Amino acid sequence: MLTESDEFLSSPPKKTVRFGGKVTEILFKYSKGDVGDFELLKHQLSDPEIKDVQLLNWLHEFRSCITYLTKDYEQLVSIVLKLPWLNRSKEVVEEYLSFLGNLVSAQTVYLRSCLSMIISHFVPARVIIRDGDVDISDSDDEDEDIISTFNTCHRALQIIAKYVPSAPRFLMPILVEKFPYTNKSARTLECYVHNLLRISIYFPTLRLEILELVVEKLLKMDVSASRQNIEEAEESAYQGGGEQNKEEGLFNMDEDLQEMTTTSVVNETMAHPVAERLDILILTLCSYIKDVCLTNGALDLNKTKDMYRDLLAVFDKLILPTHASCHVQYFMFYICSFRLGIAEAFVEHLWKKLQNPNNPPVIRQAAANYIGSFLARAKFIPLVTVKACLDLLVNWLHGYIDNQDAGSRAYCDVTVHGPFYAACQAVFYSFIFRHNQFLEGNMRKGLAYLQNLNLERIVMCQLNPLKICLPSVVNFFAAITRKYQLVFCYTIIERNNRQMIPIIRSSTGGDSVQVSFNPLDSFFPFDPCILKRCKKLMDPFYQVWEESNTEDLKGGQKHIKSSTADDEDDFLKGQTPQNDSSVEMTPGSFDSHLKSPASSMGSPTASFLRRPF
C-alpha cells in the first residue's frame, strides 16, 4: 500500500506549456551534435521566475532519464543543482530530494557537487540592495522559515548517505572549505557551526573532525583579540552609554519601563565584534555538549564519556599547545562540571602530561598552568580532591628536588627547570584560593595537613621558585603562609629583590640586561571569563577571587617588585599579567632571551538559533 509520499512520487505531473521537447529527446539530440534545444533547456532552467509546476515537470523528467546524465552533461546538472528549491512547495521539495537520491546512486560522479550544494545552504542567504552599481545594503536574510530550511538540508544529507554509505567520508573536506570567514556576521557563523554540530549527531564518525574544525576556528578568533582589547572596548562602550544617558536623561522618562525590560538582553551584547562572535559560538558549542550528554534532563554517562574523550583529544591537539588562549578552553571546564569523575579524569590527564619527561617542556608547563587554574577556580571540585592533587604535585616536587641535589643543575634556571617552576606555581596558586577551606572547621587538623606538605623545603631549595613565579602569586603565598606560620618567604623575596635592583642607564654607555617578570610565560587558563553569555553560563560553578579575604594579609610587608602597577594577577585585577614591559637590571640576573611577550590573548561576534540539538 502506497503512503502519501509514495502516491505523490508515483503520480504524473501536471502539464505545462514549454519549448524544446522532453528532456530525454533533448539529451539524445545533444549527443548527436544538435545543441539548440539543449541551450534552450538550460535557459529555461535558469529562469529566476520558474514556477513550481514547471519545476516539478522538469525534475520528474530528469529522474526518468537519470542514467543518461553522465559526466558529459555536467554543465546541465550544475544548473539543476543551483535551482532555488528549498523555499518551494512541499511537492517540489520532495521531488528534488528524490532527484538527489537518484542522481548520486546512478551517477556518483556528482556526489561532491550535491554535498557542496547542500552545505552552501547552511548559512542565511544574503540580501543585497543596489542603487545603480553601488551596494547600499548587504545583510542576512531574515527568513522566518530558516530552521525549516536547515532541517530539509539535513534530510537531504541523510538521504544521500542512504544511497551512498561512503558519503560522510567525502563530506568533511567540503565542510572545511565552506566554513565562513571568521569576520562574517555572528549570525552566519552561528548558523554554520550549529549545522556542523547537528551533522555529528547523525554522522557520529565525523564528530571528532567536526569538533576539531569548530574549535580551530574558535581558537583563531580567540587569539586575534586580546583580553585587554576586549575590556577596553567594553569600557569605551560603557562610558559612551553613560554620556548618552546623561544627555537624554531629561527626555526619556516615559521609556524607563521599556528600558528595564530590555536591559538584560542589551547587556549580553559584547562591544568588541570578535568577542561577540566568540561569545555566541562558545555558547553554541556548550549547548551542543549539554544536549548530547543529557537525556530528558538526566546525565547519560556513556554519552558523556564519549563526548569527553573527543573533547579531550581536541584539547590536546589544539588548545594545550596554544599559549594563553583566553576563552575557548572553557568548554572543558563546562563538561567537567557535569560529574566529578570527569573533572578528576581531566586533572589526572593533565598530571600525566606534566610528569612525563618525554613531553616538550612547553606542554608540561601548560599542563601545570591548567592544573593550578582548574583546582583554584572549579567550585565543583571538593576539598578531598584538591588535597589528593596537591599531594601528587608536592611529592613530585620533593622528588625533583632530591634528584637535583644529587646532580650538577641545582641552581635557578627557568630553561632547565621550567616544568618544576610551573608545578610550584600551580601549588602556590591552588593554595592561595583554597587555604580557607583547608583551615575552616578544624584549623588544627588543617594546619597539620599543610605542615606535612613541607612547603618550606620547596621554597628554600636552591632552585629558588619564588624568583621565577609570578610576583602576584608569590606575594599572596608569602602573606598567607606567614600569617599561619607555615613558611617564611620574605627573607628570600628580599634577597631576590636585591639581585634585581633597577639601574639607570649611564650616558657614557655600559651594559645592562633586561629581565622579564614572567620568565615562565605563565598564564591562568581559567581566569575570569569576560564574554558575557559564557560568563553567565559558567558563574554557578566558578570560584571568584574574594578580595576581602586578603586585606589583612597585605599590610606592612615588602613585596616582590613587579614591572608596573598593572601587572597584578587576575585574582587582583581580573586578568593575567600583561608582560609588555620590563625594566633594566644589573648583570647577573636573567639573560635577555628570557624576556617573554604579552601573556594574555583574547576572544571574539552575535546571535540566533536557540533550539535544542
Short mmCIF file of N, CA, C and O in Angstrom, two decimals, residues 236-328:
data_model
loop_
_atom_site.label_atom_id
_atom_site.label_comp_id
_atom_site.label_asym_id
_atom_site.label_seq_id
_atom_site.Cartn_x
_atom_site.Cartn_y
_atom_site.Cartn_z
N SER A 236 34.89 51.52 26.85
CA SER A 236 34.52 52.63 25.96
C SER A 236 33.02 52.64 25.70
O SER A 236 32.39 53.71 25.70
N ALA A 237 32.45 51.45 25.49
CA ALA A 237 31.01 51.37 25.24
C ALA A 237 30.23 51.80 26.46
O ALA A 237 29.20 52.49 26.36
N TYR A 238 30.71 51.42 27.64
CA TYR A 238 30.03 51.79 28.89
C TYR A 238 30.07 53.30 29.10
O TYR A 238 29.06 53.92 29.44
N GLN A 239 31.25 53.90 28.89
CA GLN A 239 31.38 55.34 29.06
C GLN A 239 30.55 56.09 28.04
O GLN A 239 29.91 57.10 28.35
N GLY A 240 30.55 55.60 26.81
CA GLY A 240 29.74 56.23 25.77
C GLY A 240 28.26 56.17 26.10
O GLY A 240 27.52 57.14 25.92
N GLY A 241 27.82 55.03 26.62
CA GLY A 241 26.42 54.89 27.02
C GLY A 241 26.06 55.80 28.16
O GLY A 241 24.97 56.37 28.22
N GLY A 242 27.01 55.97 29.10
CA GLY A 242 26.76 56.85 30.23
C GLY A 242 26.58 58.29 29.81
O GLY A 242 25.71 59.01 30.30
N GLU A 243 27.45 58.75 28.88
CA GLU A 243 27.33 60.13 28.41
C GLU A 243 26.01 60.36 27.69
O GLU A 243 25.35 61.37 27.85
N GLN A 244 25.61 59.33 26.90
CA GLN A 244 24.36 59.47 26.17
C GLN A 244 23.17 59.53 27.12
O GLN A 244 22.24 60.30 26.93
N ASN A 245 23.24 58.68 28.18
CA ASN A 245 22.14 58.69 29.14
C ASN A 245 22.05 60.04 29.86
O ASN A 245 20.97 60.50 30.21
N LYS A 246 23.23 60.68 30.12
CA LYS A 246 23.22 61.98 30.78
C LYS A 246 22.48 63.01 29.93
O LYS A 246 21.68 63.80 30.41
N GLU A 247 22.79 62.98 28.63
CA GLU A 247 22.21 63.98 27.75
C GLU A 247 20.71 63.75 27.55
O GLU A 247 19.94 64.69 27.38
N GLU A 248 20.30 62.47 27.54
CA GLU A 248 18.91 62.17 27.24
C GLU A 248 18.08 61.94 28.49
O GLU A 248 16.89 61.66 28.41
N GLY A 249 18.70 62.04 29.65
CA GLY A 249 18.01 61.67 30.88
C GLY A 249 16.74 62.46 31.14
O GLY A 249 15.80 61.97 31.75
N LEU A 250 16.67 63.71 30.67
CA LEU A 250 15.51 64.54 30.94
C LEU A 250 14.34 64.23 30.02
O LEU A 250 13.22 64.66 30.26
N PHE A 251 14.61 63.48 28.97
CA PHE A 251 13.58 63.32 27.95
C PHE A 251 13.07 61.89 27.78
O PHE A 251 12.18 61.67 26.98
N ASN A 252 13.66 60.93 28.50
CA ASN A 252 13.26 59.55 28.26
C ASN A 252 12.55 58.93 29.44
O ASN A 252 12.58 57.74 29.64
N MET A 253 11.88 59.78 30.25
CA MET A 253 11.22 59.25 31.44
C MET A 253 10.13 58.25 31.07
O MET A 253 9.89 57.27 31.77
N ASP A 254 9.44 58.47 29.97
CA ASP A 254 8.37 57.57 29.57
C ASP A 254 8.89 56.23 29.08
O ASP A 254 8.12 55.28 28.94
N GLU A 255 10.19 56.16 28.80
CA GLU A 255 10.76 54.93 28.26
C GLU A 255 11.44 54.08 29.33
O GLU A 255 12.00 53.04 29.02
N ASP A 256 11.43 54.56 30.58
CA ASP A 256 12.15 53.84 31.63
C ASP A 256 11.69 52.41 31.77
O ASP A 256 12.49 51.48 31.91
N LEU A 257 10.37 52.20 31.73
CA LEU A 257 9.85 50.86 31.93
C LEU A 257 10.28 49.94 30.82
O LEU A 257 10.69 48.79 31.04
N GLN A 258 10.25 50.44 29.59
CA GLN A 258 10.68 49.63 28.45
C GLN A 258 12.16 49.29 28.56
O GLN A 258 12.58 48.18 28.27
N GLU A 259 12.99 50.27 28.99
CA GLU A 259 14.42 50.02 29.12
C GLU A 259 14.70 48.95 30.15
O GLU A 259 15.59 48.12 29.99
N MET A 260 13.91 48.94 31.25
CA MET A 260 14.12 47.94 32.29
C MET A 260 13.89 46.53 31.77
O MET A 260 14.54 45.59 32.16
N THR A 261 12.94 46.40 30.84
CA THR A 261 12.63 45.07 30.31
C THR A 261 13.63 44.61 29.27
O THR A 261 13.73 43.43 29.00
N THR A 262 14.37 45.55 28.67
CA THR A 262 15.30 45.17 27.61
C THR A 262 16.75 45.21 28.05
O THR A 262 17.63 44.78 27.31
N THR A 263 17.03 45.69 29.26
CA THR A 263 18.41 45.84 29.71
C THR A 263 19.16 44.53 29.69
O THR A 263 20.30 44.44 29.24
N SER A 264 18.51 43.44 30.16
CA SER A 264 19.21 42.17 30.27
C SER A 264 19.64 41.66 28.91
O SER A 264 20.69 41.04 28.77
N VAL A 265 18.81 41.92 27.87
CA VAL A 265 19.18 41.48 26.53
C VAL A 265 20.31 42.33 25.98
O VAL A 265 21.29 41.83 25.43
N VAL A 266 20.19 43.65 26.15
CA VAL A 266 21.20 44.56 25.61
C VAL A 266 22.55 44.29 26.27
O VAL A 266 23.59 44.31 25.62
N ASN A 267 22.54 44.05 27.56
CA ASN A 267 23.79 43.89 28.30
C ASN A 267 24.57 42.65 27.89
O ASN A 267 25.73 42.53 28.24
N GLU A 268 23.92 41.70 27.22
CA GLU A 268 24.63 40.50 26.81
C GLU A 268 25.46 40.72 25.55
O GLU A 268 26.26 39.86 25.18
N THR A 269 25.26 41.82 24.88
CA THR A 269 25.99 42.09 23.64
C THR A 269 27.38 42.62 23.97
O THR A 269 27.53 43.53 24.76
N MET A 270 28.38 42.02 23.34
CA MET A 270 29.76 42.46 23.54
C MET A 270 30.07 43.63 22.61
O MET A 270 29.66 43.63 21.44
N ALA A 271 30.80 44.60 23.12
CA ALA A 271 31.15 45.77 22.30
C ALA A 271 32.20 45.41 21.26
O ALA A 271 32.19 45.96 20.15
N HIS A 272 33.11 44.50 21.61
CA HIS A 272 34.16 44.08 20.67
C HIS A 272 33.56 43.08 19.68
O HIS A 272 33.02 42.05 20.09
N PRO A 273 33.64 43.33 18.38
CA PRO A 273 32.96 42.45 17.40
C PRO A 273 33.45 41.02 17.42
O PRO A 273 32.67 40.08 17.28
N VAL A 274 34.76 40.82 17.58
CA VAL A 274 35.28 39.45 17.62
C VAL A 274 34.83 38.75 18.90
O VAL A 274 34.48 37.57 18.89
N ALA A 275 34.81 39.48 20.00
CA ALA A 275 34.34 38.91 21.26
C ALA A 275 32.87 38.52 21.16
O ALA A 275 32.45 37.50 21.72
N GLU A 276 32.09 39.31 20.47
CA GLU A 276 30.67 39.00 20.30
C GLU A 276 30.49 37.69 19.54
O GLU A 276 29.69 36.83 19.92
N ARG A 277 31.25 37.52 18.46
CA ARG A 277 31.16 36.28 17.69
C ARG A 277 31.59 35.09 18.54
O ARG A 277 30.93 34.05 18.56
N LEU A 278 32.72 35.24 19.22
CA LEU A 278 33.25 34.14 20.02
C LEU A 278 32.30 33.76 21.15
O LEU A 278 32.10 32.58 21.44
N ASP A 279 31.72 34.75 21.78
CA ASP A 279 30.79 34.51 22.88
C ASP A 279 29.64 33.63 22.43
O ASP A 279 29.28 32.62 23.06
N ILE A 280 29.06 33.97 21.30
CA ILE A 280 27.90 33.23 20.79
C ILE A 280 28.30 31.82 20.36
O ILE A 280 27.59 30.84 20.61
N LEU A 281 29.46 31.68 19.73
CA LEU A 281 29.87 30.37 19.22
C LEU A 281 30.25 29.42 20.35
O LEU A 281 29.95 28.22 20.30
N ILE A 282 30.92 29.92 21.38
CA ILE A 282 31.24 29.05 22.52
C ILE A 282 29.96 28.62 23.22
O ILE A 282 29.82 27.46 23.65
N LEU A 283 29.00 29.53 23.33
CA LEU A 283 27.71 29.18 23.93
C LEU A 283 27.00 28.12 23.09
O LEU A 283 26.38 27.19 23.64
N THR A 284 27.10 28.22 21.78
CA THR A 284 26.51 27.21 20.90
C THR A 284 27.17 25.85 21.12
O THR A 284 26.49 24.82 21.20
N LEU A 285 28.49 25.84 21.22
CA LEU A 285 29.21 24.59 21.47
C LEU A 285 28.81 23.99 22.81
O LEU A 285 28.59 22.76 22.91
N CYS A 286 28.71 24.81 23.84
CA CYS A 286 28.33 24.29 25.16
C CYS A 286 26.90 23.77 25.16
O CYS A 286 26.60 22.76 25.83
N SER A 287 26.01 24.42 24.42
CA SER A 287 24.63 23.93 24.31
C SER A 287 24.60 22.56 23.64
O SER A 287 23.84 21.67 24.05
N TYR A 288 25.43 22.40 22.63
CA TYR A 288 25.53 21.10 21.96
C TYR A 288 26.03 20.03 22.91
O TYR A 288 25.48 18.92 22.98
N ILE A 289 27.08 20.34 23.68
CA ILE A 289 27.63 19.39 24.64
C ILE A 289 26.56 18.97 25.64
O ILE A 289 26.40 17.79 25.95
N LYS A 290 25.82 19.94 26.14
CA LYS A 290 24.77 19.65 27.12
C LYS A 290 23.69 18.76 26.52
O LYS A 290 23.24 17.78 27.15
N ASP A 291 23.25 19.08 25.31
CA ASP A 291 22.17 18.32 24.70
C ASP A 291 22.58 16.89 24.36
O ASP A 291 21.74 15.98 24.38
N VAL A 292 23.84 16.69 24.04
CA VAL A 292 24.31 15.33 23.75
C VAL A 292 24.44 14.52 25.04
O VAL A 292 24.09 13.33 25.09
N CYS A 293 24.94 15.16 26.09
CA CYS A 293 25.24 14.43 27.33
C CYS A 293 24.01 14.21 28.21
O CYS A 293 24.00 13.27 29.02
N LEU A 294 23.01 15.05 28.08
CA LEU A 294 21.82 14.93 28.93
C LEU A 294 20.65 14.40 28.12
O LEU A 294 20.38 14.85 27.01
N THR A 295 19.97 13.41 28.68
CA THR A 295 18.77 12.85 28.07
C THR A 295 17.61 13.05 29.03
O THR A 295 17.63 12.52 30.15
N ASN A 296 16.62 13.84 28.61
CA ASN A 296 15.46 14.15 29.47
C ASN A 296 15.92 14.73 30.81
O ASN A 296 15.37 14.40 31.87
N GLY A 297 16.94 15.56 30.77
CA GLY A 297 17.42 16.22 31.96
C GLY A 297 18.35 15.40 32.83
O GLY A 297 18.89 15.89 33.82
N ALA A 298 18.54 14.13 32.49
CA ALA A 298 19.42 13.25 33.27
C ALA A 298 20.69 12.98 32.49
O ALA A 298 20.68 12.83 31.26
N LEU A 299 21.81 12.92 33.20
CA LEU A 299 23.11 12.72 32.55
C LEU A 299 23.22 11.29 32.05
O LEU A 299 23.02 10.32 32.79
N ASP A 300 23.51 11.15 30.77
CA ASP A 300 23.78 9.84 30.17
C ASP A 300 25.29 9.61 30.26
O ASP A 300 26.05 10.22 29.52
N LEU A 301 25.71 8.74 31.17
CA LEU A 301 27.12 8.61 31.47
C LEU A 301 27.93 8.12 30.28
O LEU A 301 29.04 8.61 30.02
N ASN A 302 27.39 7.17 29.53
CA ASN A 302 28.14 6.64 28.39
C ASN A 302 28.33 7.70 27.31
O ASN A 302 29.43 7.85 26.76
N LYS A 303 27.28 8.46 27.02
CA LYS A 303 27.40 9.53 26.03
C LYS A 303 28.36 10.62 26.52
O LYS A 303 29.12 11.18 25.73
N THR A 304 28.30 10.89 27.82
CA THR A 304 29.18 11.92 28.39
C THR A 304 30.64 11.50 28.29
O THR A 304 31.52 12.30 27.97
N LYS A 305 30.91 10.22 28.58
CA LYS A 305 32.29 9.72 28.48
C LYS A 305 32.80 9.83 27.05
O LYS A 305 33.94 10.24 26.82
N ASP A 306 31.96 9.44 26.09
CA ASP A 306 32.37 9.51 24.69
C ASP A 306 32.63 10.96 24.27
O ASP A 306 33.62 11.25 23.57
N MET A 307 31.75 11.85 24.69
CA MET A 307 31.94 13.27 24.37
C MET A 307 33.21 13.80 25.02
O MET A 307 33.98 14.54 24.39
N TYR A 308 33.45 13.43 26.27
CA TYR A 308 34.65 13.88 26.97
C TYR A 308 35.92 13.42 26.24
O TYR A 308 36.87 14.20 26.09
N ARG A 309 35.94 12.17 25.80
CA ARG A 309 37.13 11.66 25.09
C ARG A 309 37.39 12.46 23.82
O ARG A 309 38.55 12.78 23.50
N ASP A 310 36.33 12.77 23.07
CA ASP A 310 36.52 13.54 21.84
C ASP A 310 37.00 14.96 22.16
O ASP A 310 37.91 15.48 21.50
N LEU A 311 36.38 15.59 23.15
CA LEU A 311 36.79 16.94 23.51
C LEU A 311 38.21 16.97 24.05
O LEU A 311 38.97 17.91 23.80
N LEU A 312 38.59 15.93 24.80
CA LEU A 312 39.95 15.88 25.33
C LEU A 312 40.97 15.73 24.21
O LEU A 312 42.06 16.33 24.26
N ALA A 313 40.62 14.94 23.19
CA ALA A 313 41.52 14.79 22.04
C ALA A 313 41.70 16.14 21.34
O ALA A 313 42.82 16.49 20.92
N VAL A 314 40.62 16.89 21.20
CA VAL A 314 40.70 18.23 20.59
C VAL A 314 41.52 19.16 21.47
O VAL A 314 42.34 19.95 20.98
N PHE A 315 41.30 19.07 22.77
CA PHE A 315 42.05 19.89 23.73
C PHE A 315 43.55 19.63 23.60
O PHE A 315 44.36 20.56 23.55
N ASP A 316 43.94 18.36 23.57
CA ASP A 316 45.36 18.01 23.47
C ASP A 316 45.98 18.50 22.16
O ASP A 316 47.11 18.97 22.13
N LYS A 317 45.21 18.40 21.09
CA LYS A 317 45.76 18.73 19.77
C LYS A 317 45.83 20.23 19.53
O LYS A 317 46.81 20.72 18.92
N LEU A 318 44.82 20.98 19.99
CA LEU A 318 44.72 22.39 19.63
C LEU A 318 44.89 23.35 20.80
O LEU A 318 45.62 24.34 20.69
N ILE A 319 44.23 23.09 21.91
CA ILE A 319 44.19 24.06 23.00
C ILE A 319 45.48 24.05 23.81
O ILE A 319 46.09 25.10 24.05
N LEU A 320 45.90 22.88 24.26
CA LEU A 320 47.04 22.80 25.16
C LEU A 320 48.32 23.40 24.55
O LEU A 320 49.06 24.11 25.25
N PRO A 321 48.61 23.18 23.27
CA PRO A 321 49.83 23.77 22.70
C PRO A 321 49.72 25.27 22.41
O PRO A 321 50.72 25.90 22.08
N THR A 322 48.52 25.85 22.51
CA THR A 322 48.32 27.26 22.20
C THR A 322 48.54 28.09 23.45
O THR A 322 47.84 27.92 24.44
N HIS A 323 49.50 29.00 23.38
CA HIS A 323 49.83 29.78 24.56
C HIS A 323 48.78 30.84 24.85
O HIS A 323 48.43 31.65 23.99
N ALA A 324 48.29 30.82 26.08
CA ALA A 324 47.43 31.89 26.60
C ALA A 324 46.16 32.10 25.79
O ALA A 324 45.72 33.23 25.60
N SER A 325 45.54 31.02 25.31
CA SER A 325 44.19 31.19 24.78
C SER A 325 43.31 31.65 25.92
O SER A 325 43.48 31.24 27.07
N CYS A 326 42.35 32.50 25.61
CA CYS A 326 41.66 33.22 26.67
C CYS A 326 40.34 32.58 27.09
O CYS A 326 40.03 32.51 28.28
N HIS A 327 39.56 32.08 26.13
CA HIS A 327 38.21 31.64 26.46
C HIS A 327 37.82 30.26 25.93
O HIS A 327 36.94 29.60 26.51
N VAL A 328 38.39 29.83 24.83
CA VAL A 328 37.90 28.61 24.17
C VAL A 328 37.96 27.40 25.11
O VAL A 328 37.08 26.53 25.08
#
